Amino acid sequence: QSALTQPPSASGSPGQSVTISCTGTSSDVGGYNYVSWFQQHPGKAPKLIIYEVTTRPSGVPDRFSGSKSGNTASLTVSGLQAEDEADYYCCSYAGSSSYVFGTGTKVTVL
Amino acid sequence: EVHLVESGGTLVQPGGSLRLSCAASGFTFSSHSITWVRQAPGKGLEWVANIKQDENERYYVDSVKGRFTISRDNAKNSVYLQMNSLRAEDTAVYYCARDYFFYIDVWGKGTTVTVSS
């Protein structure tokens, strides 16, 4: 039940892209295609932006995309906008109805 | 619209107990597992506990096993988290969230628990 590893920070100018990695193990990220990503603005609840590795919920812009290779998942935010400045967390199903979250990445729009 | 509302968070002394509640609406409550997730001040998200639709299966993170108990009342569309032997490290915002078959989708706004003397 160790947290998934994410870089503490990432940044980009408006219009640019940023990619956030999320590294786990074969017991979580590598073992299931149930990686999700959440966006959290200060003082707010997390919001689901990607589930099942690559799927965007209705209403989430297609600027957000997800992928996975082995034990590492990634979130790419293309065409950065000011409102994308937030904390981002990955999450993986880890078996027996449990989940493990990533350490979180603060995205700054320069 | 799917809606989850937590309540019950407050200031409690170390060693004390607290019961959090989560009221759900806008979906077929009895068809979904429900999860509690917490976030300590300035820290990341931590999965705490999960309860299956029929309450027969409950799962906990190691750090709360034996101290926290998750339960539900499908007739009241509610989930509860009984927290005993509270420690300073349990201080956090506690969120309840809907488990949509291997991923968490909708979250409540959270309730704040502070463990301090």
PDB file of N, CA, C and O in Angstrom, chain A residues 41-87:
ATOM      1  N   HIS A  41      -8.348  21.572  -7.343  1.00  0.00           N
ATOM      2  CA  HIS A  41      -8.037  22.976  -7.104  1.00  0.00           C
ATOM      3  C   HIS A  41      -8.037  23.229  -5.597  1.00  0.00           C
ATOM      4  O   HIS A  41      -8.691  22.496  -4.837  1.00  0.00           O
ATOM      5  N   PRO A  42      -7.317  24.266  -5.148  1.00  0.00           N
ATOM      6  CA  PRO A  42      -7.187  24.523  -3.709  1.00  0.00           C
ATOM      7  C   PRO A  42      -8.529  24.634  -3.002  1.00  0.00           C
ATOM      8  O   PRO A  42      -9.426  25.347  -3.463  1.00  0.00           O
ATOM      9  N   GLY A  43      -8.667  23.903  -1.911  1.00  0.00           N
ATOM     10  CA  GLY A  43      -9.883  23.949  -1.114  1.00  0.00           C
ATOM     11  C   GLY A  43     -11.071  23.221  -1.710  1.00  0.00           C
ATOM     12  O   GLY A  43     -12.175  23.280  -1.152  1.00  0.00           O
ATOM     13  N   LYS A  44     -10.856  22.539  -2.809  1.00  0.00           N
ATOM     14  CA  LYS A  44     -11.957  21.831  -3.486  1.00  0.00           C
ATOM     15  C   LYS A  44     -11.759  20.328  -3.427  1.00  0.00           C
ATOM     16  O   LYS A  44     -10.654  19.835  -3.176  1.00  0.00           O
ATOM     17  N   ALA A  45     -12.836  19.592  -3.691  1.00  0.00           N
ATOM     18  CA  ALA A  45     -12.743  18.149  -3.776  1.00  0.00           C
ATOM     19  C   ALA A  45     -12.099  17.743  -5.098  1.00  0.00           C
ATOM     20  O   ALA A  45     -12.181  18.481  -6.087  1.00  0.00           O
ATOM     21  N   PRO A  46     -11.448  16.591  -5.141  1.00  0.00           N
ATOM     22  CA  PRO A  46     -10.889  16.108  -6.410  1.00  0.00           C
ATOM     23  C   PRO A  46     -11.987  15.897  -7.446  1.00  0.00           C
ATOM     24  O   PRO A  46     -13.129  15.566  -7.111  1.00  0.00           O
ATOM     25  N   LYS A  47     -11.600  16.051  -8.702  1.00  0.00           N
ATOM     26  CA  LYS A  47     -12.519  15.855  -9.823  1.00  0.00           C
ATOM     27  C   LYS A  47     -11.904  14.821 -10.764  1.00  0.00           C
ATOM     28  O   LYS A  47     -10.735  14.937 -11.156  1.00  0.00           O
ATOM     29  N   LEU A  48     -12.677  13.824 -11.132  1.00  0.00           N
ATOM     30  CA  LEU A  48     -12.217  12.783 -12.040  1.00  0.00           C
ATOM     31  C   LEU A  48     -12.041  13.343 -13.447  1.00  0.00           C
ATOM     32  O   LEU A  48     -12.969  13.944 -14.007  1.00  0.00           O
ATOM     33  N   ILE A  49     -10.849  13.143 -14.042  1.00  0.00           N
ATOM     34  CA  ILE A  49     -10.623  13.620 -15.399  1.00  0.00           C
ATOM     35  C   ILE A  49     -10.249  12.494 -16.369  1.00  0.00           C
ATOM     36  O   ILE A  49     -10.390  12.656 -17.583  1.00  0.00           O
ATOM     37  N   ILE A  50      -9.768  11.383 -15.861  1.00  0.00           N
ATOM     38  CA  ILE A  50      -9.447  10.209 -16.678  1.00  0.00           C
ATOM     39  C   ILE A  50      -9.754   8.961 -15.858  1.00  0.00           C
ATOM     40  O   ILE A  50      -9.432   8.916 -14.666  1.00  0.00           O
ATOM     41  N   TYR A  51     -10.351   7.956 -16.480  1.00  0.00           N
ATOM     42  CA  TYR A  51     -10.527   6.677 -15.816  1.00  0.00           C
ATOM     43  C   TYR A  51     -10.208   5.545 -16.788  1.00  0.00           C
ATOM     44  O   TYR A  51     -10.183   5.748 -17.999  1.00  0.00           O
ATOM     45  N   GLU A  52      -9.960   4.375 -16.229  1.00  0.00           N
ATOM     46  CA  GLU A  52      -9.584   3.215 -17.041  1.00  0.00           C
ATOM     47  C   GLU A  52      -8.471   3.569 -18.026  1.00  0.00           C
ATOM     48  O   GLU A  52      -8.547   3.267 -19.210  1.00  0.00           O
ATOM     49  N   VAL A  53      -7.477   4.232 -17.510  1.00  0.00           N
ATOM     50  CA  VAL A  53      -6.228   4.619 -18.190  1.00  0.00           C
ATOM     51  C   VAL A  53      -6.405   5.743 -19.200  1.00  0.00           C
ATOM     52  O   VAL A  53      -5.637   6.709 -19.192  1.00  0.00           O
ATOM     53  N   THR A  54      -7.409   5.615 -20.094  1.00  0.00           N
ATOM     54  CA  THR A  54      -7.476   6.546 -21.220  1.00  0.00           C
ATOM     55  C   THR A  54      -8.822   7.241 -21.413  1.00  0.00           C
ATOM     56  O   THR A  54      -8.940   8.127 -22.261  1.00  0.00           O
ATOM     57  N   THR A  55      -9.830   6.877 -20.650  1.00  0.00           N
ATOM     58  CA  THR A  55     -11.188   7.370 -20.903  1.00  0.00           C
ATOM     59  C   THR A  55     -11.487   8.656 -20.162  1.00  0.00           C
ATOM     60  O   THR A  55     -11.253   8.761 -18.960  1.00  0.00           O
ATOM     61  N   ARG A  56     -12.024   9.639 -20.892  1.00  0.00           N
ATOM     62  CA  ARG A  56     -12.414  10.913 -20.295  1.00  0.00           C
ATOM     63  C   ARG A  56     -13.907  10.907 -19.971  1.00  0.00           C
ATOM     64  O   ARG A  56     -14.723  10.558 -20.839  1.00  0.00           O
ATOM     65  N   PRO A  57     -14.273  11.293 -18.744  1.00  0.00           N
ATOM     66  CA  PRO A  57     -15.708  11.429 -18.444  1.00  0.00           C
ATOM     67  C   PRO A  57     -16.320  12.521 -19.306  1.00  0.00           C
ATOM     68  O   PRO A  57     -15.623  13.414 -19.794  1.00  0.00           O
ATOM     69  N   SER A  58     -17.630  12.463 -19.450  1.00  0.00           N
ATOM     70  CA  SER A  58     -18.336  13.489 -20.186  1.00  0.00           C
ATOM     71  C   SER A  58     -18.046  14.870 -19.589  1.00  0.00           C
ATOM     72  O   SER A  58     -18.065  15.040 -18.363  1.00  0.00           O
ATOM     73  N   GLY A  59     -17.751  15.831 -20.439  1.00  0.00           N
ATOM     74  CA  GLY A  59     -17.514  17.191 -19.979  1.00  0.00           C
ATOM     75  C   GLY A  59     -16.052  17.535 -19.750  1.00  0.00           C
ATOM     76  O   GLY A  59     -15.719  18.711 -19.589  1.00  0.00           O
ATOM     77  N   VAL A  60     -15.187  16.552 -19.739  1.00  0.00           N
ATOM     78  CA  VAL A  60     -13.755  16.812 -19.574  1.00  0.00           C
ATOM     79  C   VAL A  60     -13.152  17.094 -20.944  1.00  0.00           C
ATOM     80  O   VAL A  60     -13.324  16.302 -21.881  1.00  0.00           O
ATOM     81  N   PRO A  61     -12.451  18.215 -21.097  1.00  0.00           N
ATOM     82  CA  PRO A  61     -11.902  18.569 -22.410  1.00  0.00           C
ATOM     83  C   PRO A  61     -10.935  17.512 -22.941  1.00  0.00           C
ATOM     84  O   PRO A  61     -10.231  16.854 -22.175  1.00  0.00           O
ATOM     85  N   ASP A  62     -10.893  17.402 -24.279  1.00  0.00           N
ATOM     86  CA  ASP A  62     -10.006  16.401 -24.871  1.00  0.00           C
ATOM     87  C   ASP A  62      -8.544  16.828 -24.827  1.00  0.00           C
ATOM     88  O   ASP A  62      -7.668  16.131 -25.347  1.00  0.00           O
ATOM     89  N   ARG A  63      -8.262  17.945 -24.165  1.00  0.00           N
ATOM     90  CA  ARG A  63      -6.873  18.350 -23.926  1.00  0.00           C
ATOM     91  C   ARG A  63      -6.211  17.411 -22.918  1.00  0.00           C
ATOM     92  O   ARG A  63      -4.983  17.374 -22.819  1.00  0.00           O
ATOM     93  N   PHE A  64      -7.039  16.702 -22.161  1.00  0.00           N
ATOM     94  CA  PHE A  64      -6.532  15.766 -21.167  1.00  0.00           C
ATOM     95  C   PHE A  64      -6.519  14.358 -21.768  1.00  0.00           C
ATOM     96  O   PHE A  64      -7.522  13.895 -22.303  1.00  0.00           O
ATOM     97  N   SER A  65      -5.370  13.703 -21.677  1.00  0.00           N
ATOM     98  CA  SER A  65      -5.276  12.342 -22.199  1.00  0.00           C
ATOM     99  C   SER A  65      -4.402  11.492 -21.290  1.00  0.00           C
ATOM    100  O   SER A  65      -3.504  12.001 -20.608  1.00  0.00           O
ATOM    101  N   GLY A  66      -4.687  10.189 -21.272  1.00  0.00           N
ATOM    102  CA  GLY A  66      -3.946   9.280 -20.411  1.00  0.00           C
ATOM    103  C   GLY A  66      -3.389   8.111 -21.184  1.00  0.00           C
ATOM    104  O   GLY A  66      -3.888   7.750 -22.249  1.00  0.00           O
ATOM    105  N   SER A  67      -2.343   7.509 -20.624  1.00  0.00           N
ATOM    106  CA  SER A  67      -1.732   6.341 -21.230  1.00  0.00           C
ATOM    107  C   SER A  67      -1.059   5.522 -20.135  1.00  0.00           C
ATOM    108  O   SER A  67      -0.954   5.954 -18.983  1.00  0.00           O
ATOM    109  N   LYS A  68      -0.612   4.325 -20.517  1.00  0.00           N
ATOM    110  CA  LYS A  68       0.079   3.465 -19.555  1.00  0.00           C
ATOM    111  C   LYS A  68       1.031   2.541 -20.291  1.00  0.00           C
ATOM    112  O   LYS A  68       0.725   2.048 -21.380  1.00  0.00           O
ATOM    113  N   SER A  69       2.193   2.342 -19.680  1.00  0.00           N
ATOM    114  CA  SER A  69       3.150   1.370 -20.189  1.00  0.00           C
ATOM    115  C   SER A  69       3.782   0.668 -18.995  1.00  0.00           C
ATOM    116  O   SER A  69       4.440   1.315 -18.170  1.00  0.00           O
ATOM    117  N   GLY A  70       3.543  -0.617 -18.896  1.00  0.00           N
ATOM    118  CA  GLY A  70       4.082  -1.358 -17.766  1.00  0.00           C
ATOM    119  C   GLY A  70       3.547  -0.843 -16.443  1.00  0.00           C
ATOM    120  O   GLY A  70       2.338  -0.728 -16.249  1.00  0.00           O
ATOM    121  N   ASN A  71       4.447  -0.490 -15.540  1.00  0.00           N
ATOM    122  CA  ASN A  71       4.053  -0.018 -14.208  1.00  0.00           C
ATOM    123  C   ASN A  71       3.932   1.498 -14.117  1.00  0.00           C
ATOM    124  O   ASN A  71       3.788   2.038 -13.015  1.00  0.00           O
ATOM    125  N   THR A  72       4.011   2.169 -15.258  1.00  0.00           N
ATOM    126  CA  THR A  72       3.946   3.636 -15.266  1.00  0.00           C
ATOM    127  C   THR A  72       2.802   4.145 -16.127  1.00  0.00           C
ATOM    128  O   THR A  72       2.684   3.781 -17.296  1.00  0.00           O
ATOM    129  N   ALA A  73       1.982   4.989 -15.524  1.00  0.00           N
ATOM    130  CA  ALA A  73       0.908   5.670 -16.238  1.00  0.00           C
ATOM    131  C   ALA A  73       1.293   7.129 -16.417  1.00  0.00           C
ATOM    132  O   ALA A  73       2.150   7.658 -15.690  1.00  0.00           O
ATOM    133  N   SER A  74       0.671   7.765 -17.398  1.00  0.00           N
ATOM    134  CA  SER A  74       0.976   9.173 -17.668  1.00  0.00           C
ATOM    135  C   SER A  74      -0.282   9.945 -17.992  1.00  0.00           C
ATOM    136  O   SER A  74      -1.220   9.409 -18.584  1.00  0.00           O
ATOM    137  N   LEU A  75      -0.278  11.205 -17.594  1.00  0.00           N
ATOM    138  CA  LEU A  75      -1.337  12.147 -17.941  1.00  0.00           C
ATOM    139  C   LEU A  75      -0.693  13.272 -18.736  1.00  0.00           C
ATOM    140  O   LEU A  75       0.311  13.844 -18.297  1.00  0.00           O
ATOM    141  N   THR A  76      -1.260  13.584 -19.887  1.00  0.00           N
ATOM    142  CA  THR A  76      -0.788  14.713 -20.690  1.00  0.00           C
ATOM    143  C   THR A  76      -1.886  15.763 -20.765  1.00  0.00           C
ATOM    144  O   THR A  76      -3.043  15.443 -21.062  1.00  0.00           O
ATOM    145  N   VAL A  77      -1.501  16.992 -20.477  1.00  0.00           N
ATOM    146  CA  VAL A  77      -2.401  18.125 -20.639  1.00  0.00           C
ATOM    147  C   VAL A  77      -1.861  18.938 -21.799  1.00  0.00           C
ATOM    148  O   VAL A  77      -0.766  19.509 -21.716  1.00  0.00           O
ATOM    149  N   SER A  78      -2.600  18.972 -22.884  1.00  0.00           N
ATOM    150  CA  SER A  78      -2.177  19.710 -24.073  1.00  0.00           C
ATOM    151  C   SER A  78      -2.855  21.070 -24.101  1.00  0.00           C
ATOM    152  O   SER A  78      -3.938  21.243 -23.534  1.00  0.00           O
ATOM    153  N   GLY A  79      -2.220  22.013 -24.776  1.00  0.00           N
ATOM    154  CA  GLY A  79      -2.836  23.332 -24.880  1.00  0.00           C
ATOM    155  C   GLY A  79      -3.169  23.907 -23.517  1.00  0.00           C
ATOM    156  O   GLY A  79      -4.309  24.309 -23.252  1.00  0.00           O
ATOM    157  N   LEU A  80      -2.157  23.970 -22.649  1.00  0.00           N
ATOM    158  CA  LEU A  80      -2.370  24.426 -21.275  1.00  0.00           C
ATOM    159  C   LEU A  80      -3.159  25.736 -21.207  1.00  0.00           C
ATOM    160  O   LEU A  80      -2.911  26.665 -21.981  1.00  0.00           O
ATOM    161  N   GLN A  81      -4.080  25.757 -20.241  1.00  0.00           N
ATOM    162  CA  GLN A  81      -4.850  26.961 -19.986  1.00  0.00           C
ATOM    163  C   GLN A  81      -4.692  27.331 -18.509  1.00  0.00           C
ATOM    164  O   GLN A  81      -4.375  26.485 -17.675  1.00  0.00           O
ATOM    165  N   ALA A  82      -4.956  28.584 -18.214  1.00  0.00           N
ATOM    166  CA  ALA A  82      -4.774  29.071 -16.849  1.00  0.00           C
ATOM    167  C   ALA A  82      -5.550  28.231 -15.836  1.00  0.00           C
ATOM    168  O   ALA A  82      -5.062  27.954 -14.735  1.00  0.00           O
ATOM    169  N   GLU A  83      -6.743  27.790 -16.222  1.00  0.00           N
ATOM    170  CA  GLU A  83      -7.580  27.031 -15.284  1.00  0.00           C
ATOM    171  C   GLU A  83      -7.064  25.606 -15.039  1.00  0.00           C
ATOM    172  O   GLU A  83      -7.578  24.902 -14.173  1.00  0.00           O
ATOM    173  N   ASP A  84      -6.042  25.196 -15.788  1.00  0.00           N
ATOM    174  CA  ASP A  84      -5.462  23.871 -15.568  1.00  0.00           C
ATOM    175  C   ASP A  84      -4.489  23.871 -14.395  1.00  0.00           C
ATOM    176  O   ASP A  84      -4.020  22.806 -13.977  1.00  0.00           O
ATOM    177  N   GLU A  85      -4.176  25.052 -13.887  1.00  0.00           N
ATOM    178  CA  GLU A  85      -3.267  25.133 -12.734  1.00  0.00           C
ATOM    179  C   GLU A  85      -3.968  24.518 -11.531  1.00  0.00           C
ATOM    180  O   GLU A  85      -4.998  25.014 -11.053  1.00  0.00           O
ATOM    181  N   ALA A  86      -3.421  23.418 -11.035  1.00  0.00           N
ATOM    182  CA  ALA A  86      -4.057  22.638  -9.975  1.00  0.00           C
ATOM    183  C   ALA A  86      -3.115  21.517  -9.549  1.00  0.00           C
ATOM    184  O   ALA A  86      -2.034  21.352 -10.125  1.00  0.00           O
ATOM    185  N   ASP A  87      -3.536  20.750  -8.561  1.00  0.00           N
ATOM    186  CA  ASP A  87      -2.840  19.521  -8.189  1.00  0.00           C
ATOM    187  C   ASP A  87      -3.476  18.365  -8.932  1.00  0.00           C
ATOM    188  O   ASP A  87      -4.698  18.303  -9.084  1.00  0.00           O
TER     189      ASP A  87
END
